[in-house]
Short mmCIF file of C-alpha atoms (C1' of nucleotides) in Angstrom, two decimals:
data_model
loop_
_atom_site.label_atom_id
_atom_site.label_comp_id
_atom_site.label_asym_id
_atom_site.label_seq_id
_atom_site.Cartn_x
_atom_site.Cartn_y
_atom_site.Cartn_z
CA MET A 601 -33.98 -28.70 -9.32
CA GLY A 602 -32.01 -25.51 -10.33
CA ARG A 603 -28.53 -26.81 -9.63
CA SER A 604 -26.17 -27.65 -12.53
CA LYS A 605 -25.12 -31.19 -12.79
CA THR A 606 -21.50 -30.29 -13.12
CA GLU A 607 -20.33 -33.67 -11.87
CA SER A 608 -21.59 -35.22 -15.11
CA PHE A 609 -19.28 -33.36 -17.41
CA GLY A 610 -15.48 -33.19 -18.07
CA VAL A 611 -13.17 -30.90 -16.14
CA ARG A 612 -12.44 -29.03 -19.26
CA GLN A 613 -16.06 -28.50 -20.21
CA ASN A 614 -16.84 -27.37 -16.66
CA ARG A 615 -13.90 -24.92 -16.65
CA LEU A 616 -14.92 -23.46 -20.06
CA ALA A 617 -18.48 -23.06 -18.85
CA GLU A 618 -17.34 -21.52 -15.62
CA ILE A 619 -15.16 -18.91 -17.39
CA ALA A 620 -17.97 -18.31 -19.88
CA LYS A 621 -20.28 -17.68 -16.96
CA ALA A 622 -17.85 -15.16 -15.47
CA LEU A 623 -17.97 -13.27 -18.83
CA ALA A 624 -21.74 -13.78 -19.15
CA HIS A 625 -22.71 -10.24 -18.07
CA PRO A 626 -21.96 -7.04 -19.92
CA ALA A 627 -20.73 -5.29 -16.78
CA ARG A 628 -18.08 -7.86 -16.26
CA VAL A 629 -17.05 -7.71 -19.84
CA ALA A 630 -16.80 -3.89 -19.34
CA ILE A 631 -14.76 -4.33 -16.17
CA VAL A 632 -12.28 -6.63 -17.77
CA GLU A 633 -11.93 -4.20 -20.79
CA PHE A 634 -11.52 -1.31 -18.48
CA LEU A 635 -8.86 -3.01 -16.41
CA ALA A 636 -6.85 -3.91 -19.60
CA LYS A 637 -7.17 -0.42 -20.99
CA GLN A 638 -5.32 1.02 -18.05
CA ASP A 639 -1.78 -0.01 -18.30
CA ALA A 640 -1.50 0.08 -14.60
CA CYS A 641 -4.10 -1.63 -12.51
CA VAL A 642 -6.43 1.09 -11.42
CA CYS A 643 -9.13 0.02 -9.11
CA GLY A 644 -12.32 1.57 -7.85
CA ASP A 645 -12.49 3.99 -10.68
CA ILE A 646 -14.59 1.21 -12.12
CA VAL A 647 -17.46 2.30 -9.92
CA ASP A 648 -17.33 5.81 -11.51
CA VAL A 649 -17.29 4.41 -15.03
CA LEU A 650 -20.06 1.85 -14.72
CA PRO A 651 -23.73 2.83 -14.11
CA LEU A 652 -24.00 0.47 -11.26
CA SER A 653 -23.76 1.00 -7.52
CA GLN A 654 -20.53 0.35 -5.55
CA ALA A 655 -22.17 -2.75 -4.01
CA THR A 656 -23.02 -4.32 -7.27
CA VAL A 657 -19.64 -3.55 -8.79
CA SER A 658 -17.93 -5.10 -5.86
CA GLN A 659 -19.96 -8.18 -6.39
CA HIS A 660 -19.11 -8.47 -10.04
CA LEU A 661 -15.46 -8.08 -9.06
CA ALA A 662 -15.86 -10.82 -6.58
CA GLU A 663 -17.28 -13.12 -9.28
CA LEU A 664 -14.33 -12.38 -11.71
CA LYS A 665 -12.01 -12.96 -8.81
CA ARG A 666 -13.55 -16.19 -7.72
CA VAL A 667 -13.08 -17.71 -11.20
CA GLY A 668 -9.48 -16.31 -11.12
CA LEU A 669 -9.60 -14.02 -14.15
CA ILE A 670 -8.60 -11.08 -12.16
CA LYS A 671 -6.82 -10.52 -8.80
CA GLY A 672 -6.99 -7.89 -6.34
CA GLU A 673 -4.14 -6.50 -4.19
CA ILE A 674 -4.65 -4.35 -1.25
CA ASP A 675 -2.88 -1.13 -1.71
CA GLY A 676 -3.39 1.16 1.33
CA PRO A 677 -7.15 1.95 1.73
CA ARG A 678 -8.01 0.76 -1.76
CA VAL A 679 -7.79 -2.39 -3.66
CA CYS A 680 -5.98 -2.64 -7.00
CA TYR A 681 -7.45 -5.16 -9.45
CA CYS A 682 -5.90 -6.47 -12.49
CA ILE A 683 -6.13 -9.21 -14.99
CA ASP A 684 -4.55 -12.51 -13.91
CA ARG A 685 -2.13 -13.30 -16.77
CA LYS A 686 -2.05 -16.91 -16.11
CA ALA A 687 -5.75 -17.46 -15.92
CA TRP A 688 -6.23 -15.27 -18.89
CA ASN A 689 -3.93 -17.33 -21.00
CA GLU A 690 -5.76 -20.41 -19.87
CA ALA A 691 -9.01 -18.78 -20.98
CA ARG A 692 -7.58 -17.81 -24.31
CA THR A 693 -6.30 -21.28 -24.91
CA LEU A 694 -9.50 -23.01 -23.89
CA PHE A 695 -11.75 -20.64 -25.93
CA SER A 696 -9.59 -20.46 -29.05
CA GLN A 697 -9.33 -24.26 -29.13
CA PHE A 698 -13.05 -24.68 -28.55
CA LEU A 699 -14.00 -22.05 -31.07
CA THR A 700 -11.70 -23.43 -33.71
CA ASP A 701 -12.39 -27.14 -33.15
CA VAL A 702 -16.09 -26.59 -33.51
CA LYS A 703 -16.53 -26.36 -37.25
CA GLN A 704 -19.75 -26.34 -39.24
CA CYS A 705 -21.55 -29.62 -39.54
CA CYS A 706 -23.96 -29.06 -42.33
CA MET B 346 -33.67 -6.12 -8.78
CA GLY B 347 -32.45 -9.22 -10.59
CA ARG B 348 -32.57 -7.95 -14.14
CA SER B 349 -29.42 -7.00 -16.08
CA LYS B 350 -29.02 -3.44 -17.00
CA THR B 351 -28.16 -4.33 -20.58
CA GLU B 352 -29.16 -0.98 -21.99
CA SER B 353 -26.13 0.59 -20.12
CA PHE B 354 -23.57 -1.25 -22.25
CA GLY B 355 -22.47 -1.35 -25.83
CA VAL B 356 -23.92 -3.67 -28.37
CA ARG B 357 -20.64 -5.57 -28.78
CA GLN B 358 -20.33 -6.01 -25.01
CA ASN B 359 -23.90 -7.21 -24.76
CA ARG B 360 -23.47 -9.68 -27.64
CA LEU B 361 -20.23 -11.01 -26.06
CA ALA B 362 -21.99 -11.50 -22.83
CA GLU B 363 -25.05 -13.09 -24.48
CA ILE B 364 -22.85 -15.66 -26.29
CA ALA B 365 -20.79 -16.28 -23.18
CA LYS B 366 -24.03 -16.93 -21.30
CA ALA B 367 -25.16 -19.47 -23.78
CA LEU B 368 -21.88 -21.34 -23.32
CA ALA B 369 -22.09 -20.91 -19.49
CA HIS B 370 -23.25 -24.41 -18.91
CA PRO B 371 -21.19 -27.55 -19.36
CA ALA B 372 -24.29 -29.27 -20.93
CA ARG B 373 -24.37 -26.62 -23.62
CA VAL B 374 -20.60 -26.84 -24.20
CA ALA B 375 -20.93 -30.59 -24.52
CA ILE B 376 -23.91 -30.25 -26.87
CA VAL B 377 -22.01 -27.99 -29.22
CA GLU B 378 -18.94 -30.20 -29.09
CA PHE B 379 -21.17 -33.22 -29.89
CA LEU B 380 -22.80 -31.51 -32.82
CA ALA B 381 -19.37 -30.57 -34.17
CA LYS B 382 -18.05 -34.02 -33.79
CA GLN B 383 -20.63 -35.56 -36.04
CA ASP B 384 -19.91 -34.51 -39.56
CA ALA B 385 -23.58 -34.52 -40.30
CA CYS B 386 -26.01 -32.84 -38.03
CA VAL B 387 -27.38 -35.54 -35.80
CA CYS B 388 -30.21 -34.57 -33.48
CA GLY B 389 -31.81 -36.20 -30.46
CA ASP B 390 -29.01 -38.61 -29.95
CA ILE B 391 -27.82 -35.87 -27.70
CA VAL B 392 -30.41 -36.93 -25.24
CA ASP B 393 -28.76 -40.45 -25.16
CA VAL B 394 -25.34 -38.99 -24.63
CA LEU B 395 -26.11 -36.51 -21.92
CA PRO B 396 -27.12 -37.49 -18.40
CA LEU B 397 -30.05 -35.20 -18.62
CA SER B 398 -33.74 -35.62 -19.26
CA GLN B 399 -35.16 -34.95 -22.79
CA ALA B 400 -36.97 -31.94 -21.45
CA THR B 401 -33.87 -30.42 -20.09
CA VAL B 402 -31.82 -31.13 -23.21
CA SER B 403 -34.59 -29.50 -25.31
CA GLN B 404 -34.42 -26.44 -23.00
CA HIS B 405 -30.57 -26.12 -23.48
CA LEU B 406 -30.99 -26.60 -27.26
CA ALA B 407 -33.54 -23.82 -27.26
CA GLU B 408 -31.24 -21.50 -25.42
CA LEU B 409 -28.35 -22.20 -27.97
CA LYS B 410 -30.87 -21.68 -30.71
CA ARG B 411 -32.08 -18.38 -29.22
CA VAL B 412 -28.71 -16.86 -29.27
CA GLY B 413 -28.24 -18.16 -32.78
CA LEU B 414 -25.24 -20.57 -32.35
CA ILE B 415 -27.18 -23.54 -33.59
CA LYS B 416 -30.14 -23.96 -35.82
CA GLY B 417 -32.64 -26.75 -36.09
CA GLU B 418 -34.08 -28.08 -39.20
CA ILE B 419 -37.35 -30.31 -39.02
CA ASP B 420 -36.58 -33.66 -40.74
CA GLY B 421 -39.60 -35.81 -40.54
CA PRO B 422 -40.52 -36.57 -36.94
CA ARG B 423 -37.09 -35.53 -35.71
CA VAL B 424 -35.29 -32.21 -35.62
CA CYS B 425 -31.77 -32.00 -37.00
CA TYR B 426 -29.62 -29.46 -35.15
CA CYS B 427 -26.28 -28.14 -36.42
CA ILE B 428 -23.88 -25.39 -35.65
CA ASP B 429 -24.82 -22.04 -37.40
CA ARG B 430 -21.62 -21.31 -39.21
CA LYS B 431 -22.25 -17.57 -39.44
CA ALA B 432 -23.04 -17.09 -35.84
CA TRP B 433 -20.10 -19.28 -34.90
CA ASN B 434 -17.80 -17.25 -36.96
CA GLU B 435 -19.14 -14.10 -35.22
CA ALA B 436 -18.46 -15.74 -31.93
CA ARG B 437 -14.90 -16.70 -32.86
CA THR B 438 -14.20 -13.08 -34.00
CA LEU B 439 -15.70 -11.54 -30.92
CA PHE B 440 -13.91 -13.82 -28.46
CA SER B 441 -10.55 -13.90 -30.19
CA GLN B 442 -10.45 -10.17 -30.32
CA PHE B 443 -11.60 -9.82 -26.75
CA LEU B 444 -9.21 -12.38 -25.44
CA THR B 445 -6.28 -10.99 -27.42
CA ASP B 446 -6.94 -7.35 -26.68
CA VAL B 447 -7.05 -7.87 -23.07
CA LYS B 448 -3.42 -8.14 -21.97
CA GLN B 449 -2.02 -8.20 -18.57
CA CYS B 450 -1.95 -4.76 -16.80
CA CYS B 451 0.48 -5.53 -13.98
"C1'" DT C 537 -56.96 -44.56 -38.91
"C1'" DC C 538 -53.89 -45.71 -35.11
"C1'" DA C 539 -50.12 -46.79 -32.42
"C1'" DA C 540 -45.39 -45.53 -31.85
"C1'" DT C 541 -41.70 -42.17 -31.98
"C1'" DT C 542 -39.70 -37.72 -31.47
"C1'" DT C 543 -39.53 -33.16 -29.86
"C1'" DA C 544 -41.50 -29.08 -27.69
"C1'" DT C 545 -43.94 -26.97 -24.19
"C1'" DC C 546 -46.26 -26.45 -19.66
"C1'" DG C 547 -46.22 -26.46 -14.67
"C1'" DT C 548 -43.52 -26.47 -10.91
"C1'" DA C 549 -39.74 -26.67 -7.50
"C1'" DA C 550 -35.10 -25.70 -6.08
"C1'" DT C 551 -31.54 -22.66 -6.53
"C1'" DA C 552 -28.72 -18.82 -8.63
"C1'" DT C 553 -28.18 -14.06 -10.32
"C1'" DT C 554 -28.63 -9.25 -10.19
"C1'" DA C 555 -29.11 -5.10 -7.89
"C1'" DC C 556 -28.97 -1.83 -4.24
"C1'" DG C 557 -29.25 0.41 0.49
"C1'" DA C 558 -27.31 -0.02 4.81
"C1'" DT C 559 -23.57 -1.23 7.46
"C1'" DA C 560 -19.21 -3.17 8.62
"C1'" DT C 561 -14.24 -3.18 7.97
"C1'" DA C 562 -9.85 -1.34 6.94
"C1'" DC C 563 -6.65 1.95 6.26
"C1'" DT C 564 -4.74 6.85 5.81
"C1'" DA C 565 -4.18 11.37 7.19
"C1'" DA C 566 -4.79 14.90 10.37
"C1'" DT D 361 -7.52 9.01 18.50
"C1'" DT D 362 -10.56 10.46 15.06
"C1'" DA D 363 -12.67 11.69 10.81
"C1'" DG D 364 -12.64 10.46 6.06
"C1'" DT D 365 -12.23 7.42 2.31
"C1'" DA D 366 -12.42 2.94 -0.09
"C1'" DT D 367 -14.09 -1.54 -0.35
"C1'" DA D 368 -16.57 -5.66 1.27
"C1'" DT D 369 -20.48 -7.83 3.18
"C1'" DC D 370 -25.23 -8.33 4.75
"C1'" DG D 371 -30.03 -8.38 4.03
"C1'" DT D 372 -33.44 -8.43 0.83
"C1'" DA D 373 -36.27 -8.07 -3.33
"C1'" DA D 374 -37.10 -9.19 -8.19
"C1'" DT D 375 -36.06 -12.19 -11.61
"C1'" DA D 376 -33.68 -15.93 -14.19
"C1'" DT D 377 -31.80 -20.57 -14.50
"C1'" DT D 378 -31.84 -25.51 -14.12
"C1'" DA D 379 -34.16 -29.62 -13.95
"C1'" DC D 380 -37.85 -32.88 -14.69
"C1'" DG D 381 -42.43 -35.23 -15.14
"C1'" DA D 382 -46.39 -34.82 -17.63
"C1'" DT D 383 -48.48 -33.60 -21.57
"C1'" DA D 384 -49.11 -31.73 -26.30
"C1'" DA D 385 -47.93 -31.61 -31.17
"C1'" DA D 386 -46.26 -33.48 -35.22
"C1'" DT D 387 -44.91 -37.19 -38.22
"C1'" DT D 388 -44.02 -41.95 -39.69
"C1'" DG D 389 -45.13 -46.68 -40.50
"C1'" DA D 390 -48.30 -50.31 -40.14
#
DNA sequence: TCAATTTATCGTAATATTACGATATACTAA
DNA sequence: TTAGTATATCGTAATATTACGATAAATTGA
């Protein structure tokens, strides 16, 4: 097949997996960390920092945006990306619960 | 291309992304949670619980094992899977730092 | 030994991801 | 208006993921 059977799992499990997938690439981890490092939301400097083409970075940004972890605000000719506080809190809650609840079993 | 440029990123960023990828499928989230729910490490009952074929479940288990989050111990004709405490602690540390350090930027 | 059971692996198909050049789009500044 | 800059999107290629039936491998119990 090749298509995830998402309908067979819970909303929370799917959301957790979706966020995990958004963070499942080192470039996207790097992007998020870069955005956080800047106090203000700097934008396309990301392309300068990452060893990837502009098109690829844009694609990674779109994926992070699709999941809601970041949001982009048009600011003149450029786009200003920043962490979406609400979604990030959601992610923190989901992951910290998940990672704490799952204890050792043997 | 289609192959991640992992060599361009830090060890921590790659590890974080690797663990995230292992959790980037609801079936694998479900597997981990199921393993944790059982106090002892039950094994192929996972196949009964999940709406996936035995082959697919085995594949998902292999992925979790590859990353180190779970380990399987052969127990007679069956294999007994359980959370790997050490790797899980590593994941918890990585993610909780990552999710806490990244604050809002705007 | 032999059938039954459990799990892994192989083969394969459908689809998704990653990457980038080329191009389109949108805005600013001259 | 027009050139320049910034970003998104399109097209495409290489590779990875997801899924499952079929089969192999390993072990137990009869």
